[in-house]
Amino acid sequence: MNIVEKFDRLGVDNAPGQESLQKNVVLDLRGPKLEGPAVDFSHGDVDAHTPTPGSFELFAAGVEEGGAQAYTPYRGRKSILEHVASRLAEFTGAPVDPAQNLIFTPGTQGALFLAMGSCMMPGDKVAIVEPDYFANRKMVEFFHGELVPIAMRYEDKKTGSGIDLEALEQAFQNGVRLFLFSNPNNPVGCVYSYDEICGIAALAKRYDATLIVDELYSRQVYSGVAYTHLRAQRDIPENLITIIGPSKTESLSGYRLGAAFGTAAVIERMEKLQAIMSLRCGGYNQAVFSVWFDEPEGWLKDRVAQHQKIRDDLMAVISKVDGVTARPTDGGSYLFVTIPELQVSLHDFIRIVREQANVTVTPGTEFGPQFLHSFRINFSQDHDKAVAALERLFQVMEWYRK
Amino acid sequence: MNIVEKFDRLGVDNAPGQESLQKNVVLDLRGPKLEGPAVDFSHGDVDAHTPTPGSFELFAAGVEEGGAQAYTPYRGRKSILEHVASRLAEFTGAPVDPAQNLIFTPGTQGALFLAMGSCMMPGDKVAIVEPDYFANRKMVEFFHGELVPIAMRYEDKKTGSGIDLEALEQAFQNGVRLFLFSNPNNPVGCVYSYDEICGIAALAKRYDATLIVDELYSRQVYSGVAYTHLRAQRDIPENLITIIGPSKTESLSGYRLGAAFGTAAVIERMEKLQAIMSLRCGGYNQAVFSVWFDEPEGWLKDRVAQHQKIRDDLMAVISKVDGVTARPTDGGSYLFVTIPELQVSLHDFIRIVREQANVTVTPGTEFGPQFLHSFRINFSQDHDKAVAALERLFQVMEWYRK
């Protein structure tokens, strides 16, 4: 394999946010244009759900302070690391030493990349869940690993993820020493049960595997759902990195802030990699971390409640369409929608919907090659526009039903 | 080699900006503390040379604009890519298509990492210059390449870099297909001559090698020095990436902005890698690019003149000390200072100077293992403090002279 062949496997054309760059293709357009405000379900709308109050003011103060905020050690500025470490310890229920166990990164994507790059060698077998965040499989490929998919039968379950723990143990027995998964899951939005989390942790410990747990959406869990932080359990592996950031629920994505915390030796390797990857999480940007977990009273609760309402009303739209299903989100802003067989391909259908209904969604194939009849939406949108947009999407779908 | 052994080779303890994290070691302290304002020569002082006027206001407007600036395609926002492409084309003297040839990155470090990760495979032989930017050799190691150092005899020359072009041709003959170098050179500050640049380009073309040219400091070239942009020459290789950013001369490092421009196929691979590395250069941060190359009339000229004055006055300090030499900087803010044999190691001497004189410099060994009697300073500092700090450093040095 040469470098061109390697990158041919890392497609980005259908990745969220890249749609405007797609080459023109001739589409089988069958109905009229359906008018309505454009909705881009590929990511959250930070104009509808605005950044945490006070975030910009902190950035401005960082610029004002000057050099001390512009140039921080690669891990991040000491005083801000201390703040975030104390909040993450409280949130997850286990200690975080700011000098040993925490690094700031350019977004949670940066945290994932640093963690993967610091925990795998070419040829390593790496387990990931299907479906799971689209970058996970691409990182394994980029670092020349061998992908070992673990099925998650989310549709069979009302609670928990439906992860196949027997398959995970089999993978460990076959030599996998690194397992990465997101909880709440992206794209399904299911939350792993207590038993599943304890099962994963115990298996990783037994087989001396490294765990990377992406908890990006763990502050946005809906009523009636219990969330378990793996790192706070009794039986955990020696090498464990948890990843989180304020890009989603807090709408701070424009600042590119992420954090990884866990095993000191792994964090040290991540620091070394960050030194040659991007030096640090943007210096002024780090100042914004100070508002994280210190939002105004009731702010987070309101935000979660608003999203629960959007989820419920989108589920009501979905439930009315014959042959369309989605599991109600436990946590986060995603719905993974299964649609019936159509007379056009999934990718063509998605382009048609963008063209005819001004609605952008992400194809299921980004989350696993087998998801040919699914798409993901990020419903962190204006409530009314989102409901109308999903209705338009299904109206277009009727023209292509087999 | 396992992952722990791999990262043991990627040290960061002596990297610029990391000094505060060094473990305590017992030092052979011989004289009194020399009082004076602390100077950290490991990086520029953005309080002494402040960010480009208008930069913060552009960031603020980006936040105000909201989602359109927060979420851009991975390469960057179209309108800002167009602005920067036109300015880079004018600056370097060759066209840049914003849709094909340009990507924004988290700092120039991000640009370098993306370029290297998009141009090399494990086992590839990669040529770098010694001395050159410390991250270059580490990136080759991280991506499992084989390092082929090319000597630069900068001390023998008054103009040009002194790069050994015969050694470079030999390297290409031995299978090297990727060559990375900085111009102006970091840490020496020499600028490659027209003949050297044309020689490198012609060799790369003849052997079908990829070139990555780090032009980070190319806007800060001193009077009497001719600068040659490799990409604007007639005889250039098919795969050529140029890297630049506003972190240094423009003091915008706190915003983490970088740009890479060149061969469309390589930029496309870099975009794919960015999609899994950090998604994009920070969305709001990208807004700041709009002031780049559009600074107020005379601003850049003044900034370069201020730095030339600091260079001259530091060279005057150096020239008075027996056995100490440095080649006057052609471009950029670095001086690479050679000192005589001491009774303590270079690393201990540097720690002693920090302890006794409140002065931080970067050891020569960061730029090549053979530079055991050199240190680098970034003289983008307050003029008077910098002169006084260098005088204190040499005063301490006298206590340890062999």
mmCIF file of N, CA and C in Angstrom, chain B residues 234-315:
data_model
loop_
_atom_site.group_PDB
_atom_site.id
_atom_site.type_symbol
_atom_site.label_atom_id
_atom_site.label_comp_id
_atom_site.label_asym_id
_atom_site.label_seq_id
_atom_site.Cartn_x
_atom_site.Cartn_y
_atom_site.Cartn_z
ATOM 1 N N ARG B 234 10.847 27.761 -11.820
ATOM 2 C CA ARG B 234 10.382 27.071 -13.009
ATOM 3 C C ARG B 234 10.423 25.558 -12.834
ATOM 4 N N ASP B 235 11.484 25.107 -12.239
ATOM 5 C CA ASP B 235 11.785 23.684 -12.184
ATOM 6 C C ASP B 235 11.419 23.150 -10.800
ATOM 7 N N ILE B 236 10.160 22.740 -10.614
ATOM 8 C CA ILE B 236 9.749 22.288 -9.274
ATOM 9 C C ILE B 236 9.112 20.907 -9.361
ATOM 10 N N PRO B 237 9.137 20.168 -8.250
ATOM 11 C CA PRO B 237 8.566 18.814 -8.273
ATOM 12 C C PRO B 237 7.035 18.857 -8.303
ATOM 13 N N GLU B 238 6.456 17.737 -8.681
ATOM 14 C CA GLU B 238 4.996 17.651 -8.764
ATOM 15 C C GLU B 238 4.349 17.822 -7.392
ATOM 16 N N ASN B 239 4.964 17.243 -6.376
ATOM 17 C CA ASN B 239 4.393 17.306 -5.027
ATOM 18 C C ASN B 239 5.171 18.293 -4.178
ATOM 19 N N LEU B 240 4.528 19.425 -3.900
ATOM 20 C CA LEU B 240 5.195 20.511 -3.180
ATOM 21 C C LEU B 240 4.178 21.189 -2.270
ATOM 22 N N ILE B 241 4.485 21.216 -0.988
ATOM 23 C CA ILE B 241 3.637 21.907 -0.017
ATOM 24 C C ILE B 241 4.463 22.984 0.673
ATOM 25 N N THR B 242 3.916 24.180 0.725
ATOM 26 C CA THR B 242 4.546 25.285 1.439
ATOM 27 C C THR B 242 3.710 25.581 2.684
ATOM 28 N N ILE B 243 4.410 25.893 3.754
ATOM 29 C CA ILE B 243 3.726 26.102 5.040
ATOM 30 C C ILE B 243 4.052 27.486 5.572
ATOM 31 N N ILE B 244 3.041 28.142 6.092
ATOM 32 C CA ILE B 244 3.245 29.492 6.641
ATOM 33 C C ILE B 244 2.123 29.773 7.638
ATOM 34 N N GLY B 245 2.302 30.789 8.437
ATOM 35 C CA GLY B 245 1.255 31.128 9.403
ATOM 36 C C GLY B 245 1.596 32.435 10.090
ATOM 37 N N PRO B 246 0.611 33.025 10.795
ATOM 38 C CA PRO B 246 0.816 34.319 11.431
ATOM 39 C C PRO B 246 1.190 34.241 12.915
ATOM 40 N N SER B 247 1.787 33.128 13.331
ATOM 41 C CA SER B 247 2.082 32.968 14.764
ATOM 42 C C SER B 247 3.331 33.715 15.209
ATOM 43 N N LYS B 248 4.229 33.991 14.279
ATOM 44 C CA LYS B 248 5.530 34.522 14.707
ATOM 45 C C LYS B 248 5.609 36.032 14.502
ATOM 46 N N THR B 249 5.962 36.464 13.322
ATOM 47 C CA THR B 249 6.112 37.894 13.056
ATOM 48 C C THR B 249 4.874 38.668 13.501
ATOM 49 N N GLU B 250 3.701 38.083 13.278
ATOM 50 C CA GLU B 250 2.437 38.767 13.553
ATOM 51 C C GLU B 250 1.951 38.556 14.985
ATOM 52 N N SER B 251 2.668 37.731 15.764
ATOM 53 C CA SER B 251 2.351 37.490 17.182
ATOM 54 C C SER B 251 0.937 36.962 17.411
ATOM 55 N N LEU B 252 0.412 36.186 16.471
ATOM 56 C CA LEU B 252 -0.943 35.650 16.619
ATOM 57 C C LEU B 252 -0.940 34.194 17.096
ATOM 58 N N SER B 253 0.128 33.784 17.751
ATOM 59 C CA SER B 253 0.265 32.377 18.164
ATOM 60 C C SER B 253 -0.884 31.904 19.046
ATOM 61 N N GLY B 254 -1.414 32.806 19.893
ATOM 62 C CA GLY B 254 -2.490 32.422 20.802
ATOM 63 C C GLY B 254 -3.754 31.984 20.094
ATOM 64 N N TYR B 255 -3.857 32.310 18.789
ATOM 65 C CA TYR B 255 -5.037 31.907 18.015
ATOM 66 C C TYR B 255 -4.840 30.586 17.284
ATOM 67 N N ARG B 256 -3.623 30.029 17.280
ATOM 68 C CA ARG B 256 -3.326 28.751 16.601
ATOM 69 C C ARG B 256 -3.802 28.746 15.136
ATOM 70 N N LEU B 257 -3.131 29.547 14.324
ATOM 71 C CA LEU B 257 -3.490 29.643 12.911
ATOM 72 C C LEU B 257 -2.320 29.212 12.038
ATOM 73 N N GLY B 258 -2.574 28.337 11.114
ATOM 74 C CA GLY B 258 -1.552 27.936 10.155
ATOM 75 C C GLY B 258 -2.188 27.702 8.803
ATOM 76 N N ALA B 259 -1.348 27.669 7.777
ATOM 77 C CA ALA B 259 -1.841 27.434 6.418
ATOM 78 C C ALA B 259 -0.830 26.590 5.668
ATOM 79 N N ALA B 260 -1.331 25.671 4.860
ATOM 80 C CA ALA B 260 -0.486 24.906 3.958
ATOM 81 C C ALA B 260 -1.062 25.068 2.568
ATOM 82 N N PHE B 261 -0.181 25.245 1.576
ATOM 83 C CA PHE B 261 -0.679 25.436 0.216
ATOM 84 C C PHE B 261 0.251 24.755 -0.775
ATOM 85 N N GLY B 262 -0.373 24.226 -1.829
ATOM 86 C CA GLY B 262 0.417 23.524 -2.831
ATOM 87 C C GLY B 262 -0.394 22.493 -3.576
ATOM 88 N N THR B 263 0.258 21.419 -3.950
ATOM 89 C CA THR B 263 -0.299 20.367 -4.801
ATOM 90 C C THR B 263 -1.682 19.902 -4.336
ATOM 91 N N ALA B 264 -2.650 19.959 -5.246
ATOM 92 C CA ALA B 264 -4.038 19.653 -4.880
ATOM 93 C C ALA B 264 -4.201 18.267 -4.265
ATOM 94 N N ALA B 265 -3.527 17.256 -4.821
ATOM 95 C CA ALA B 265 -3.698 15.892 -4.324
ATOM 96 C C ALA B 265 -3.202 15.766 -2.880
ATOM 97 N N VAL B 266 -2.144 16.485 -2.569
ATOM 98 C CA VAL B 266 -1.615 16.424 -1.194
ATOM 99 C C VAL B 266 -2.535 17.181 -0.241
ATOM 100 N N ILE B 267 -3.015 18.341 -0.674
ATOM 101 C CA ILE B 267 -3.942 19.120 0.161
ATOM 102 C C ILE B 267 -5.191 18.278 0.461
ATOM 103 N N GLU B 268 -5.638 17.532 -0.528
ATOM 104 C CA GLU B 268 -6.811 16.674 -0.325
ATOM 105 C C GLU B 268 -6.530 15.600 0.736
ATOM 106 N N ARG B 269 -5.347 15.025 0.703
ATOM 107 C CA ARG B 269 -4.995 14.052 1.745
ATOM 108 C C ARG B 269 -4.908 14.732 3.110
ATOM 109 N N MET B 270 -4.364 15.934 3.127
ATOM 110 C CA MET B 270 -4.267 16.665 4.400
ATOM 111 C C MET B 270 -5.651 16.962 4.971
ATOM 112 N N GLU B 271 -6.592 17.273 4.090
ATOM 113 C CA GLU B 271 -7.972 17.503 4.535
ATOM 114 C C GLU B 271 -8.545 16.241 5.185
ATOM 115 N N LYS B 272 -8.272 15.103 4.579
ATOM 116 C CA LYS B 272 -8.781 13.847 5.141
ATOM 117 C C LYS B 272 -8.162 13.570 6.512
ATOM 118 N N LEU B 273 -6.884 13.884 6.634
ATOM 119 C CA LEU B 273 -6.232 13.674 7.925
ATOM 120 C C LEU B 273 -6.748 14.680 8.956
ATOM 121 N N GLN B 274 -6.939 15.926 8.532
ATOM 122 C CA GLN B 274 -7.472 16.930 9.465
ATOM 123 C C GLN B 274 -8.855 16.510 9.988
ATOM 124 N N ALA B 275 -9.639 15.851 9.132
ATOM 125 C CA ALA B 275 -10.982 15.406 9.530
ATOM 126 C C ALA B 275 -10.936 14.485 10.746
ATOM 127 N N ILE B 276 -9.838 13.766 10.919
ATOM 128 C CA ILE B 276 -9.751 12.869 12.084
ATOM 129 C C ILE B 276 -8.756 13.380 13.124
ATOM 130 N N MET B 277 -8.074 14.493 12.825
ATOM 131 C CA MET B 277 -7.072 15.026 13.762
ATOM 132 C C MET B 277 -7.645 16.115 14.660
ATOM 133 N N SER B 278 -8.300 17.109 14.055
ATOM 134 C CA SER B 278 -8.842 18.210 14.861
ATOM 135 C C SER B 278 -10.067 18.822 14.183
ATOM 136 N N LEU B 279 -10.586 18.152 13.178
ATOM 137 C CA LEU B 279 -11.705 18.605 12.348
ATOM 138 C C LEU B 279 -11.357 19.820 11.502
ATOM 139 N N ARG B 280 -10.918 20.876 12.152
ATOM 140 C CA ARG B 280 -10.614 22.110 11.427
ATOM 141 C C ARG B 280 -9.771 23.003 12.313
ATOM 142 N N CYS B 281 -9.166 23.999 11.686
ATOM 143 C CA CYS B 281 -8.614 25.126 12.431
ATOM 144 C C CYS B 281 -9.794 25.796 13.135
ATOM 145 N N GLY B 282 -9.651 26.143 14.412
ATOM 146 C CA GLY B 282 -10.749 26.692 15.200
ATOM 147 C C GLY B 282 -11.611 27.650 14.387
ATOM 148 N N GLY B 283 -12.946 27.429 14.403
ATOM 149 C CA GLY B 283 -13.844 28.188 13.540
ATOM 150 C C GLY B 283 -13.750 29.694 13.751
ATOM 151 N N TYR B 284 -13.988 30.130 14.971
ATOM 152 C CA TYR B 284 -13.927 31.574 15.236
ATOM 153 C C TYR B 284 -12.519 32.102 14.926
ATOM 154 N N ASN B 285 -11.525 31.297 15.276
ATOM 155 C CA ASN B 285 -10.136 31.707 15.078
ATOM 156 C C ASN B 285 -9.853 32.026 13.607
ATOM 157 N N GLN B 286 -10.460 31.250 12.714
ATOM 158 C CA GLN B 286 -10.209 31.468 11.286
ATOM 159 C C GLN B 286 -10.536 32.904 10.858
ATOM 160 N N ALA B 287 -11.487 33.522 11.549
ATOM 161 C CA ALA B 287 -11.873 34.892 11.185
ATOM 162 C C ALA B 287 -10.671 35.835 11.232
ATOM 163 N N VAL B 288 -9.718 35.517 12.103
ATOM 164 C CA VAL B 288 -8.551 36.391 12.298
ATOM 165 C C VAL B 288 -7.648 36.410 11.057
ATOM 166 N N PHE B 289 -7.714 35.355 10.249
ATOM 167 C CA PHE B 289 -6.908 35.313 9.020
ATOM 168 C C PHE B 289 -7.157 36.539 8.128
ATOM 169 N N SER B 290 -8.327 37.164 8.277
ATOM 170 C CA SER B 290 -8.672 38.255 7.359
ATOM 171 C C SER B 290 -7.747 39.463 7.483
ATOM 172 N N VAL B 291 -7.071 39.585 8.611
ATOM 173 C CA VAL B 291 -6.163 40.730 8.774
ATOM 174 C C VAL B 291 -4.759 40.419 8.255
ATOM 175 N N TRP B 292 -4.528 39.139 7.973
ATOM 176 C CA TRP B 292 -3.188 38.684 7.570
ATOM 177 C C TRP B 292 -2.863 39.191 6.172
ATOM 178 N N PHE B 293 -1.684 39.731 6.011
ATOM 179 C CA PHE B 293 -1.251 40.354 4.740
ATOM 180 C C PHE B 293 -2.045 41.638 4.444
ATOM 181 N N ASP B 294 -2.929 42.030 5.330
ATOM 182 C CA ASP B 294 -3.668 43.289 5.176
ATOM 183 C C ASP B 294 -3.455 44.164 6.407
ATOM 184 N N GLU B 295 -2.247 44.100 6.954
ATOM 185 C CA GLU B 295 -1.955 44.887 8.139
ATOM 186 C C GLU B 295 -1.950 46.372 7.792
ATOM 187 N N PRO B 296 -2.065 47.217 8.833
ATOM 188 C CA PRO B 296 -2.011 48.665 8.574
ATOM 189 C C PRO B 296 -0.708 49.038 7.844
ATOM 190 N N GLU B 297 -0.792 50.046 7.013
ATOM 191 C CA GLU B 297 0.351 50.564 6.244
ATOM 192 C C GLU B 297 1.587 50.724 7.153
ATOM 193 N N GLY B 298 2.685 50.126 6.734
ATOM 194 C CA GLY B 298 3.943 50.329 7.463
ATOM 195 C C GLY B 298 4.130 49.456 8.687
ATOM 196 N N TRP B 299 3.057 48.762 9.105
ATOM 197 C CA TRP B 299 3.128 47.992 10.349
ATOM 198 C C TRP B 299 4.176 46.876 10.262
ATOM 199 N N LEU B 300 4.154 46.117 9.185
ATOM 200 C CA LEU B 300 5.086 44.998 9.050
ATOM 201 C C LEU B 300 6.526 45.494 8.941
ATOM 202 N N LYS B 301 6.698 46.584 8.184
ATOM 203 C CA LYS B 301 8.045 47.128 7.996
ATOM 204 C C LYS B 301 8.641 47.558 9.342
ATOM 205 N N ASP B 302 7.812 48.220 10.152
ATOM 206 C CA ASP B 302 8.267 48.646 11.478
ATOM 207 C C ASP B 302 8.639 47.447 12.339
ATOM 208 N N ARG B 303 7.788 46.423 12.280
ATOM 209 C CA ARG B 303 8.034 45.248 13.113
ATOM 210 C C ARG B 303 9.365 44.584 12.729
ATOM 211 N N VAL B 304 9.610 44.479 11.433
ATOM 212 C CA VAL B 304 10.859 43.860 10.985
ATOM 213 C C VAL B 304 12.049 44.724 11.410
ATOM 214 N N ALA B 305 11.891 46.036 11.284
ATOM 215 C CA ALA B 305 12.996 46.942 11.660
ATOM 216 C C ALA B 305 13.304 46.838 13.156
ATOM 217 N N GLN B 306 12.240 46.744 13.972
ATOM 218 C CA GLN B 306 12.459 46.585 15.424
ATOM 219 C C GLN B 306 13.265 45.321 15.720
ATOM 220 N N HIS B 307 12.943 44.255 14.998
ATOM 221 C CA HIS B 307 13.647 42.998 15.251
ATOM 222 C C HIS B 307 15.085 43.045 14.737
ATOM 223 N N GLN B 308 15.288 43.769 13.645
ATOM 224 C CA GLN B 308 16.655 43.889 13.134
ATOM 225 C C GLN B 308 17.536 44.626 14.147
ATOM 226 N N LYS B 309 16.957 45.623 14.786
ATOM 227 C CA LYS B 309 17.686 46.386 15.816
ATOM 228 C C LYS B 309 18.029 45.481 17.014
ATOM 229 N N ILE B 310 17.070 44.662 17.432
ATOM 230 C CA ILE B 310 17.353 43.746 18.554
ATOM 231 C C ILE B 310 18.459 42.767 18.150
ATOM 232 N N ARG B 311 18.334 42.216 16.931
ATOM 233 C CA ARG B 311 19.372 41.294 16.445
ATOM 234 C C ARG B 311 20.745 41.955 16.514
ATOM 235 N N ASP B 312 20.832 43.182 16.017
ATOM 236 C CA ASP B 312 22.135 43.853 15.961
ATOM 237 C C ASP B 312 22.705 44.054 17.359
ATOM 238 N N ASP B 313 21.846 44.440 18.298
ATOM 239 C CA ASP B 313 22.355 44.734 19.631
ATOM 240 C C ASP B 313 22.703 43.454 20.399
ATOM 241 N N LEU B 314 21.996 42.366 20.109
ATOM 242 C CA LEU B 314 22.376 41.083 20.727
ATOM 243 C C LEU B 314 23.677 40.567 20.103
ATOM 244 N N MET B 315 23.836 40.752 18.805
ATOM 245 C CA MET B 315 25.087 40.341 18.151
ATOM 246 C C MET B 315 26.265 41.117 18.749
#
